[in-house]
XYZ file of C-alpha atoms in Angstrom:
224
model
C 80.108 37.463 94.534
C 80.944 41.154 94.258
C 81.439 40.821 90.771
C 78.458 38.671 90.328
C 76.333 41.178 91.711
C 77.646 44.139 89.879
C 76.958 42.027 86.852
C 73.266 41.341 88.062
C 72.908 45.053 89.041
C 74.152 46.187 85.702
C 72.510 43.777 83.191
C 69.145 42.813 84.833
C 66.208 44.476 86.541
C 66.515 42.018 89.247
C 66.484 43.247 92.869
C 65.812 40.541 95.237
C 67.944 37.430 94.919
C 68.172 34.043 96.631
C 71.283 32.621 98.104
C 72.563 29.094 99.262
C 74.343 30.833 102.201
C 74.022 28.844 105.192
C 73.641 25.405 103.677
C 77.119 24.212 103.946
C 77.113 25.369 107.815
C 73.525 23.627 108.498
C 73.709 20.529 106.431
C 77.625 19.825 106.723
C 78.068 20.694 103.290
C 81.989 21.441 103.385
C 84.183 18.776 102.093
C 86.220 18.327 105.154
C 83.161 17.042 106.918
C 83.680 13.832 105.409
C 86.722 13.704 107.827
C 84.577 14.372 110.942
C 85.383 11.523 113.332
C 81.882 11.228 114.584
C 78.376 12.408 114.347
C 79.057 14.538 117.468
C 82.022 15.879 116.067
C 80.191 17.065 112.988
C 77.228 18.377 114.862
C 79.552 20.421 117.128
C 81.218 21.858 114.207
C 78.120 22.484 112.127
C 76.761 24.521 115.203
C 79.956 26.293 115.600
C 79.830 27.529 111.854
C 76.376 28.378 112.260
C 77.280 30.580 115.395
C 80.055 32.342 113.722
C 78.468 32.856 110.158
C 77.547 36.511 110.783
C 81.523 36.970 110.975
C 82.413 35.474 107.683
C 80.014 34.217 104.596
C 76.767 36.357 105.746
C 78.753 39.139 106.144
C 80.762 39.215 102.951
C 77.367 38.181 100.933
C 75.642 40.982 102.705
C 78.205 43.645 101.898
C 78.706 42.560 98.454
C 75.253 42.470 97.405
C 73.980 45.433 99.069
C 76.953 47.363 97.509
C 75.260 46.897 93.963
C 71.339 47.670 95.530
C 70.692 44.007 95.813
C 68.637 42.264 98.460
C 69.724 38.884 99.513
C 67.415 36.250 100.717
C 68.664 33.096 102.418
C 66.251 30.328 102.765
C 68.606 27.810 104.263
C 68.797 30.021 107.293
C 65.210 30.480 107.730
C 64.603 30.106 111.619
C 62.112 27.546 111.517
C 63.852 25.303 108.835
C 67.178 25.671 110.831
C 65.600 24.592 113.984
C 63.874 21.605 112.573
C 66.977 20.452 110.592
C 69.096 20.592 113.757
C 66.560 18.596 115.573
C 67.078 15.459 113.483
C 69.289 12.834 114.599
C 73.006 13.457 114.324
C 73.756 10.335 112.418
C 71.354 11.520 109.711
C 72.948 14.916 109.249
C 76.568 13.618 108.842
C 78.345 12.955 105.578
C 77.582 9.326 104.434
C 79.549 7.292 102.174
C 81.709 10.252 101.579
C 78.581 12.358 100.306
C 78.228 15.741 101.847
C 74.725 17.015 102.456
C 73.617 13.638 102.145
C 70.333 14.116 103.924
C 69.728 17.258 102.040
C 70.312 15.624 98.785
C 68.464 12.458 99.441
C 65.115 14.866 100.536
C 65.314 15.587 96.449
C 66.178 12.293 95.277
C 63.139 10.723 92.960
C 61.376 13.873 92.943
C 62.385 15.009 89.254
C 62.945 18.587 90.568
C 66.590 18.377 89.989
C 68.422 16.197 87.544
C 70.497 13.332 89.136
C 73.623 14.699 87.547
C 73.179 17.886 89.713
C 71.829 16.608 92.705
C 74.654 13.947 93.504
C 77.498 15.877 91.801
C 80.618 16.678 94.011
C 80.816 19.995 95.811
C 82.666 22.357 93.755
C 84.590 25.103 94.990
C 83.341 28.702 94.218
C 86.872 29.427 92.129
C 85.960 26.505 89.936
C 82.370 27.579 89.279
C 83.124 30.668 87.965
C 86.221 30.094 85.821
C 87.770 27.540 83.585
C 88.713 24.319 85.257
C 92.144 24.524 83.021
C 92.657 27.624 84.869
C 90.474 28.276 87.694
C 90.218 31.629 89.704
C 92.161 30.297 92.752
C 94.916 29.683 90.517
C 94.827 33.218 88.731
C 94.633 34.691 92.024
C 97.483 33.134 93.389
C 99.800 34.116 90.271
C 98.569 37.582 90.799
C 99.751 37.622 94.597
C 103.056 36.153 93.456
C 103.589 39.435 91.635
C 102.615 41.431 94.402
C 104.149 39.945 97.367
C 107.570 38.785 97.856
C 109.305 35.636 99.618
C 110.800 38.297 102.183
C 107.323 39.842 103.048
C 105.880 36.369 103.687
C 108.791 35.140 106.024
C 108.148 38.474 107.902
C 104.195 38.406 108.078
C 104.465 36.845 111.640
C 106.276 39.921 113.002
C 103.909 42.331 111.280
C 100.780 40.557 111.684
C 101.256 38.775 115.013
C 97.118 37.982 115.094
C 95.797 36.029 112.244
C 99.410 35.666 110.607
C 98.759 35.110 106.632
C 100.259 31.771 105.812
C 100.342 32.375 102.058
C 101.223 35.144 99.777
C 97.513 35.482 98.682
C 96.331 35.780 102.129
C 99.047 38.308 102.951
C 98.071 40.344 99.990
C 94.435 40.478 101.154
C 95.583 41.298 104.663
C 97.692 44.277 103.572
C 94.628 45.526 101.781
C 92.503 45.231 104.787
C 94.938 47.128 106.833
C 95.306 49.717 104.114
C 91.407 50.514 104.144
C 90.771 49.479 108.021
C 93.858 50.297 110.008
C 94.032 48.959 113.177
C 90.791 46.953 112.993
C 92.295 43.421 113.104
C 90.123 42.260 115.992
C 86.969 42.374 113.987
C 87.937 38.854 112.799
C 88.747 36.593 115.813
C 90.189 33.855 113.528
C 91.115 32.595 110.028
C 88.401 30.368 108.817
C 90.080 26.967 107.904
C 88.701 23.557 107.556
C 89.072 21.063 110.359
C 90.448 17.603 110.818
C 93.347 18.390 108.124
C 96.712 19.994 107.881
C 95.999 22.247 104.531
C 97.224 25.923 105.547
C 94.949 27.174 102.512
C 91.064 27.512 103.062
C 90.206 26.662 99.450
C 88.713 23.053 98.985
C 90.842 22.387 96.204
C 93.796 21.743 98.555
C 91.888 18.936 100.250
C 93.026 15.463 99.104
C 89.728 14.302 98.619
C 88.503 17.057 96.623
C 86.896 15.462 93.432
C 84.660 18.062 91.692
C 86.491 16.996 88.460
C 85.528 13.503 88.558
C 82.385 13.248 86.620
C 79.147 11.006 87.969
C 81.204 9.859 91.150
C 78.655 10.912 93.600
C 75.784 9.644 91.364
C 77.335 6.343 91.239
C 77.633 6.044 95.223
C 73.974 7.090 95.511
C 72.530 4.474 93.548
């Protein structure tokens, strides 16, 4: 998002931009919501994410856009809209037939506001959306981290960083950068953001077993 904001600032006259921040938290859009064991569990996780959003995605997007003089607007986090959406029955707000954000997608179905191949496509990891599917950004970052972090350093990560211990070389590299610029401030982040109802150790959606953004038309077929 930092690089995208930099590009907007450098190449356009745009100051105010819209962002979809908050939609995954509000509308249960993260892929792991498909594994929610019940509507109650999905509802509780959605509300937890919304409560903590200021420490994660919203904080990141606010800082990265403001760094380039942009003003971000987040319509999915409008107070009236979020209050209304959360007032709807839990069963309607959960993933249905393996489709995340099912209720939100259905609201636009048949309106001709969005082409069906966009409205019903699989959720795509951000790293896929900004790079080639043959070599997505997450792969590039992992290769870079391999050159910066040794196996031994990763083994010793728990002793050096007992709180929110990095589990991968990529996360350890980020942690070292954070500690370099903000030494002793590890308490700023209470926990490492990770998907629920899964055993993966990397927050990227790419590591979830049912990630299927490469499958063209799969959601569209389910929605018919």
